[in-house]
Amino acid sequence: KQEVTQIPAALSVPEGENLVLNCSFTDSAIYNLQWFRQDPGKGLTSLLLIQSSQREQTSGRLNASLDKSSGRSTLYIAASQPGDSATYLCAVFNDYKLSFGAGTTVTVRA
Amino acid sequence: SQTIHQWPATLVQPVGSPLSLECTVEGTSNPNLYWYRQAAGRGLQLLFYSVGIGQISSEVPQNLSASRPQDRQFILSSKKLLLSDSGFYLCASDRVGSINTGELFFGEGSRLTVL
């Protein structure tokens, strides 16, 4: 059974600081890995998708890396802003489904 | 792009009452569809997934059932709700029409409170 772990569970930083969110998974036979953002009481917004053959993906201030062999992914958010405050979820896709971590709740202080 | 509609958005139901949550998908065809539950302070748990009409796979034994009467419609049901069924229910669909990357897109969710 795939287990996904996210560290840290919560993070508070001043505006402008770079964010580093970590994700690890136990079964490296994944099809892809996704990072999502969830605002309180809302659904999930897809941020980045990394295929199993890729090492990283970038979108604006966001960059995600994938090391499939070691079962790790890292999401970097550059120059954080208060609007980046949310819960960030990592999920890996195999066997027709996504398995999620518990998330990292980020607070960016103005 | 595609749009995933879920309703109702919020629901308060007594223990023992029935449940029906509906999810419909626009902008795609023959998607794989998923129901996830997010309980307070916990991660997302996959409840059901469907690869086609009438095809339902259950991930965990529980008080809920799912049905897919049409290609882009996915329904989550219960005959008698339990307190433990409270949570935030999310429907998800993958992108089709091109190479299936496995990327999932989520609806805005249905918040269920069982009293």
Tab-separated table of N, CA, C and O in Angstrom, chain B residues 19-90:
chain	number	residue	atom	x	y	z
B	19	LEU	N	-28.610	9.589	1.998
B	19	LEU	CA	-27.710	10.593	1.423
B	19	LEU	C	-27.583	10.396	-0.075
B	19	LEU	O	-27.536	9.254	-0.560
B	20	SER	N	-27.524	11.508	-0.785
B	20	SER	CA	-27.187	11.453	-2.210
B	20	SER	C	-26.379	12.692	-2.560
B	20	SER	O	-26.867	13.810	-2.461
B	21	LEU	N	-25.132	12.489	-2.942
B	21	LEU	CA	-24.261	13.562	-3.414
B	21	LEU	C	-24.006	13.323	-4.893
B	21	LEU	O	-23.708	12.202	-5.301
B	22	GLU	N	-24.095	14.384	-5.653
B	22	GLU	CA	-23.967	14.230	-7.095
B	22	GLU	C	-22.762	14.994	-7.641
B	22	GLU	O	-22.428	16.076	-7.174
B	23	CYS	N	-22.162	14.391	-8.644
B	23	CYS	CA	-21.013	14.988	-9.311
B	23	CYS	C	-21.220	14.837	-10.813
B	23	CYS	O	-21.533	13.738	-11.293
B	24	THR	N	-21.076	15.930	-11.541
B	24	THR	CA	-21.128	15.851	-13.003
B	24	THR	C	-19.909	16.555	-13.581
B	24	THR	O	-19.397	17.520	-13.007
B	25	VAL	N	-19.459	16.058	-14.710
B	25	VAL	CA	-18.240	16.559	-15.350
B	25	VAL	C	-18.577	17.086	-16.731
B	25	VAL	O	-19.304	16.437	-17.479
B	26	GLU	N	-18.036	18.254	-17.042
B	26	GLU	CA	-18.204	18.829	-18.377
B	26	GLU	C	-16.866	18.856	-19.095
B	26	GLU	O	-15.804	18.857	-18.481
B	27	GLY	N	-16.919	18.885	-20.420
B	27	GLY	CA	-15.710	19.148	-21.186
B	27	GLY	C	-14.820	17.961	-21.431
B	27	GLY	O	-13.675	18.108	-21.851
B	28	THR	N	-15.329	16.773	-21.191
B	28	THR	CA	-14.522	15.585	-21.427
B	28	THR	C	-15.451	14.415	-21.680
B	28	THR	O	-16.674	14.539	-21.556
B	29	SER	N	-14.905	13.290	-22.054
B	29	SER	CA	-15.725	12.098	-22.230
B	29	SER	C	-14.947	10.891	-21.729
B	29	SER	O	-13.715	10.874	-21.742
B	30	ASN	N	-15.699	9.905	-21.259
B	30	ASN	CA	-15.132	8.671	-20.736
B	30	ASN	C	-14.029	8.912	-19.697
B	30	ASN	O	-12.960	8.308	-19.763
B	31	PRO	N	-14.273	9.808	-18.744
B	31	PRO	CA	-13.241	10.039	-17.721
B	31	PRO	C	-13.240	8.923	-16.687
B	31	PRO	O	-14.230	8.209	-16.522
B	32	ASN	N	-12.118	8.797	-15.985
B	32	ASN	CA	-12.100	8.039	-14.743
B	32	ASN	C	-12.574	8.996	-13.647
B	32	ASN	O	-12.114	10.139	-13.579
B	33	LEU	N	-13.489	8.532	-12.819
B	33	LEU	CA	-14.074	9.397	-11.792
B	33	LEU	C	-13.791	8.832	-10.405
B	33	LEU	O	-13.703	7.608	-10.233
B	34	TYR	N	-13.674	9.728	-9.447
B	34	TYR	CA	-13.255	9.353	-8.104
B	34	TYR	C	-14.097	10.096	-7.056
B	34	TYR	O	-14.464	11.255	-7.249
B	35	TRP	N	-14.364	9.405	-5.942
B	35	TRP	CA	-14.889	10.056	-4.752
B	35	TRP	C	-13.843	9.935	-3.643
B	35	TRP	O	-13.401	8.819	-3.325
B	36	TYR	N	-13.491	11.092	-3.062
B	36	TYR	CA	-12.594	11.137	-1.925
B	36	TYR	C	-13.344	11.754	-0.742
B	36	TYR	O	-14.243	12.562	-0.909
B	37	ARG	N	-12.921	11.384	0.463
B	37	ARG	CA	-13.445	12.016	1.674
B	37	ARG	C	-12.274	12.600	2.456
B	37	ARG	O	-11.226	11.957	2.591
B	38	GLN	N	-12.505	13.784	2.973
B	38	GLN	CA	-11.513	14.453	3.807
B	38	GLN	C	-12.170	14.721	5.153
B	38	GLN	O	-13.029	15.584	5.277
B	39	ALA	N	-11.784	13.950	6.168
B	39	ALA	CA	-12.314	14.158	7.507
B	39	ALA	C	-11.498	15.240	8.195
B	39	ALA	O	-10.351	15.521	7.815
B	40	ALA	N	-12.081	15.853	9.206
B	40	ALA	CA	-11.444	16.976	9.897
B	40	ALA	C	-10.054	16.569	10.393
B	40	ALA	O	-9.904	15.575	11.095
B	41	GLY	N	-9.048	17.361	9.991
B	41	GLY	CA	-7.696	17.112	10.461
B	41	GLY	C	-7.021	15.890	9.861
B	41	GLY	O	-5.953	15.499	10.329
B	42	ARG	N	-7.616	15.321	8.836
B	42	ARG	CA	-7.034	14.122	8.228
B	42	ARG	C	-6.828	14.319	6.734
B	42	ARG	O	-7.354	15.246	6.127
B	43	GLY	N	-6.074	13.444	6.141
B	43	GLY	CA	-5.814	13.516	4.714
B	43	GLY	C	-6.982	12.997	3.897
B	43	GLY	O	-8.002	12.572	4.439
B	44	LEU	N	-6.833	13.039	2.593
B	44	LEU	CA	-7.886	12.568	1.697
B	44	LEU	C	-7.855	11.052	1.585
B	44	LEU	O	-6.800	10.451	1.355
B	45	GLN	N	-9.003	10.462	1.720
B	45	GLN	CA	-9.135	9.009	1.614
B	45	GLN	C	-9.965	8.686	0.384
B	45	GLN	O	-11.078	9.208	0.220
B	46	LEU	N	-9.439	7.828	-0.473
B	46	LEU	CA	-10.188	7.401	-1.645
B	46	LEU	C	-11.298	6.453	-1.218
B	46	LEU	O	-11.052	5.462	-0.521
B	47	LEU	N	-12.529	6.744	-1.656
B	47	LEU	CA	-13.673	5.905	-1.325
B	47	LEU	C	-14.040	4.985	-2.493
B	47	LEU	O	-14.191	3.786	-2.320
B	48	PHE	N	-14.214	5.571	-3.665
B	48	PHE	CA	-14.631	4.829	-4.855
B	48	PHE	C	-13.956	5.418	-6.092
B	48	PHE	O	-13.659	6.603	-6.131
B	49	TYR	N	-13.751	4.557	-7.085
B	49	TYR	CA	-13.381	5.068	-8.389
B	49	TYR	C	-14.099	4.266	-9.462
B	49	TYR	O	-14.523	3.123	-9.235
B	50	SER	N	-14.241	4.912	-10.635
B	50	SER	CA	-15.011	4.305	-11.723
B	50	SER	C	-14.299	4.560	-13.042
B	50	SER	O	-13.977	5.699	-13.368
B	51	VAL	N	-14.095	3.496	-13.803
B	51	VAL	CA	-13.444	3.637	-15.111
B	51	VAL	C	-14.451	3.658	-16.244
B	51	VAL	O	-14.081	3.819	-17.411
B	52	GLY	N	-15.754	3.497	-15.924
B	52	GLY	CA	-16.778	3.557	-16.953
B	52	GLY	C	-18.164	3.414	-16.350
B	52	GLY	O	-18.323	3.142	-15.154
B	53	ILE	N	-19.172	3.562	-17.186
B	53	ILE	CA	-20.569	3.473	-16.745
B	53	ILE	C	-20.810	2.127	-16.066
B	53	ILE	O	-20.478	1.076	-16.627
B	54	GLY	N	-21.382	2.182	-14.879
B	54	GLY	CA	-21.723	0.970	-14.153
B	54	GLY	C	-20.553	0.247	-13.524
B	54	GLY	O	-20.734	-0.786	-12.882
B	55	GLN	N	-19.338	0.773	-13.699
B	55	GLN	CA	-18.136	0.120	-13.152
B	55	GLN	C	-17.652	0.895	-11.933
B	55	GLN	O	-17.180	2.023	-12.063
B	56	ILE	N	-17.789	0.282	-10.773
B	56	ILE	CA	-17.432	0.937	-9.515
B	56	ILE	C	-16.471	0.041	-8.753
B	56	ILE	O	-16.729	-1.158	-8.598
B	57	SER	N	-15.389	0.653	-8.267
B	57	SER	CA	-14.468	-0.059	-7.395
B	57	SER	C	-14.455	0.637	-6.039
B	57	SER	O	-14.368	1.868	-5.979
B	58	SER	N	-14.566	-0.153	-5.002
B	58	SER	CA	-14.596	0.386	-3.654
B	58	SER	C	-13.246	0.158	-2.992
B	58	SER	O	-12.690	-0.942	-3.072
B	59	GLU	N	-12.742	1.208	-2.374
B	59	GLU	CA	-11.426	1.106	-1.737
B	59	GLU	C	-11.505	0.662	-0.284
B	59	GLU	O	-10.588	0.009	0.203
B	60	VAL	N	-12.565	1.053	0.404
B	60	VAL	CA	-12.675	0.713	1.822
B	60	VAL	C	-14.098	0.271	2.123
B	60	VAL	O	-15.045	0.822	1.573
B	61	PRO	N	-14.251	-0.747	2.973
B	61	PRO	CA	-15.602	-1.146	3.374
B	61	PRO	C	-16.223	-0.046	4.223
B	61	PRO	O	-15.554	0.534	5.072
B	62	GLN	N	-17.478	0.277	3.926
B	62	GLN	CA	-18.066	1.393	4.628
B	62	GLN	C	-19.563	1.413	4.414
B	62	GLN	O	-20.132	0.552	3.753
B	63	ASN	N	-20.147	2.462	4.940
B	63	ASN	CA	-21.589	2.659	4.926
B	63	ASN	C	-22.061	3.331	3.648
B	63	ASN	O	-23.236	3.632	3.515
B	64	LEU	N	-21.182	3.584	2.705
B	64	LEU	CA	-21.517	4.347	1.518
B	64	LEU	C	-21.479	3.469	0.275
B	64	LEU	O	-20.845	2.419	0.263
B	65	SER	N	-22.148	3.940	-0.778
B	65	SER	CA	-22.094	3.268	-2.069
B	65	SER	C	-21.984	4.326	-3.156
B	65	SER	O	-22.233	5.509	-2.920
B	66	ALA	N	-21.584	3.902	-4.336
B	66	ALA	CA	-21.455	4.828	-5.451
B	66	ALA	C	-22.080	4.213	-6.694
B	66	ALA	O	-22.148	2.987	-6.826
B	67	SER	N	-22.519	5.091	-7.578
B	67	SER	CA	-23.080	4.628	-8.846
B	67	SER	C	-22.678	5.591	-9.946
B	67	SER	O	-22.394	6.769	-9.704
B	68	ARG	N	-22.626	5.064	-11.154
B	68	ARG	CA	-22.293	5.888	-12.326
B	68	ARG	C	-23.321	5.562	-13.415
B	68	ARG	O	-23.080	4.727	-14.284
B	69	PRO	N	-24.454	6.254	-13.364
B	69	PRO	CA	-25.527	5.964	-14.324
B	69	PRO	C	-25.258	6.506	-15.727
B	69	PRO	O	-25.807	5.988	-16.701
B	70	GLN	N	-24.426	7.542	-15.820
B	70	GLN	CA	-24.064	8.123	-17.111
B	70	GLN	C	-22.556	8.361	-17.155
B	70	GLN	O	-21.897	8.381	-16.108
B	71	ASP	N	-22.041	8.561	-18.340
B	71	ASP	CA	-20.594	8.694	-18.523
B	71	ASP	C	-19.986	9.771	-17.650
B	71	ASP	O	-18.897	9.603	-17.099
B	72	ARG	N	-20.685	10.908	-17.507
B	72	ARG	CA	-20.118	12.031	-16.784
B	72	ARG	C	-20.867	12.340	-15.501
B	72	ARG	O	-20.875	13.471	-15.033
B	73	GLN	N	-21.490	11.329	-14.909
B	73	GLN	CA	-22.237	11.512	-13.675
B	73	GLN	C	-21.816	10.450	-12.672
B	73	GLN	O	-21.798	9.256	-12.973
B	74	PHE	N	-21.509	10.903	-11.461
B	74	PHE	CA	-21.041	10.000	-10.416
B	74	PHE	C	-21.787	10.361	-9.150
B	74	PHE	O	-21.805	11.529	-8.749
B	75	ILE	N	-22.416	9.375	-8.512
B	75	ILE	CA	-23.274	9.647	-7.366
B	75	ILE	C	-22.784	8.859	-6.163
B	75	ILE	O	-22.453	7.666	-6.271
B	76	LEU	N	-22.736	9.531	-5.027
B	76	LEU	CA	-22.372	8.899	-3.755
B	76	LEU	C	-23.624	8.822	-2.893
B	76	LEU	O	-24.327	9.820	-2.739
B	77	SER	N	-23.892	7.646	-2.346
B	77	SER	CA	-25.150	7.443	-1.622
B	77	SER	C	-24.941	6.705	-0.318
B	77	SER	O	-23.919	6.038	-0.115
B	78	SER	N	-25.961	6.841	0.538
B	78	SER	CA	-26.050	6.033	1.741
B	78	SER	C	-27.518	5.841	2.068
B	78	SER	O	-28.322	6.741	1.868
B	79	LYS	N	-27.856	4.668	2.583
B	79	LYS	CA	-29.245	4.411	2.978
B	79	LYS	C	-29.500	4.944	4.386
B	79	LYS	O	-30.572	5.446	4.690
B	80	LYS	N	-28.468	4.838	5.248
B	80	LYS	CA	-28.600	5.314	6.630
B	80	LYS	C	-27.272	5.910	7.083
B	80	LYS	O	-26.308	5.179	7.316
B	81	LEU	N	-27.242	7.208	7.273
B	81	LEU	CA	-26.018	7.882	7.642
B	81	LEU	C	-25.610	7.598	9.087
B	81	LEU	O	-26.447	7.456	9.983
B	82	LEU	N	-24.289	7.542	9.288
B	82	LEU	CA	-23.692	7.424	10.612
B	82	LEU	C	-22.975	8.735	10.935
B	82	LEU	O	-22.626	9.508	10.041
B	83	LEU	N	-22.738	8.958	12.230
B	83	LEU	CA	-21.985	10.158	12.620
B	83	LEU	C	-20.622	10.204	11.931
B	83	LEU	O	-20.148	11.263	11.520
B	84	SER	N	-20.020	9.039	11.782
B	84	SER	CA	-18.677	8.957	11.203
B	84	SER	C	-18.647	9.272	9.710
B	84	SER	O	-17.573	9.371	9.116
B	85	ASP	N	-19.813	9.429	9.102
B	85	ASP	CA	-19.849	9.792	7.679
B	85	ASP	C	-19.637	11.293	7.465
B	85	ASP	O	-19.491	11.741	6.320
B	86	SER	N	-19.624	12.058	8.535
B	86	SER	CA	-19.373	13.505	8.399
B	86	SER	C	-18.013	13.742	7.769
B	86	SER	O	-17.042	13.040	8.068
B	87	GLY	N	-17.957	14.744	6.902
B	87	GLY	CA	-16.687	15.060	6.268
B	87	GLY	C	-16.895	15.901	5.025
B	87	GLY	O	-18.014	16.317	4.711
B	88	PHE	N	-15.798	16.120	4.347
B	88	PHE	CA	-15.790	16.908	3.115
B	88	PHE	C	-15.570	15.941	1.962
B	88	PHE	O	-14.549	15.255	1.900
B	89	TYR	N	-16.540	15.850	1.075
B	89	TYR	CA	-16.501	14.877	-0.014
B	89	TYR	C	-16.120	15.563	-1.312
B	89	TYR	O	-16.740	16.554	-1.723
B	90	LEU	N	-15.115	15.009	-1.950
B	90	LEU	CA	-14.593	15.606	-3.174
B	90	LEU	C	-14.686	14.624	-4.332
B	90	LEU	O	-14.294	13.464	-4.205
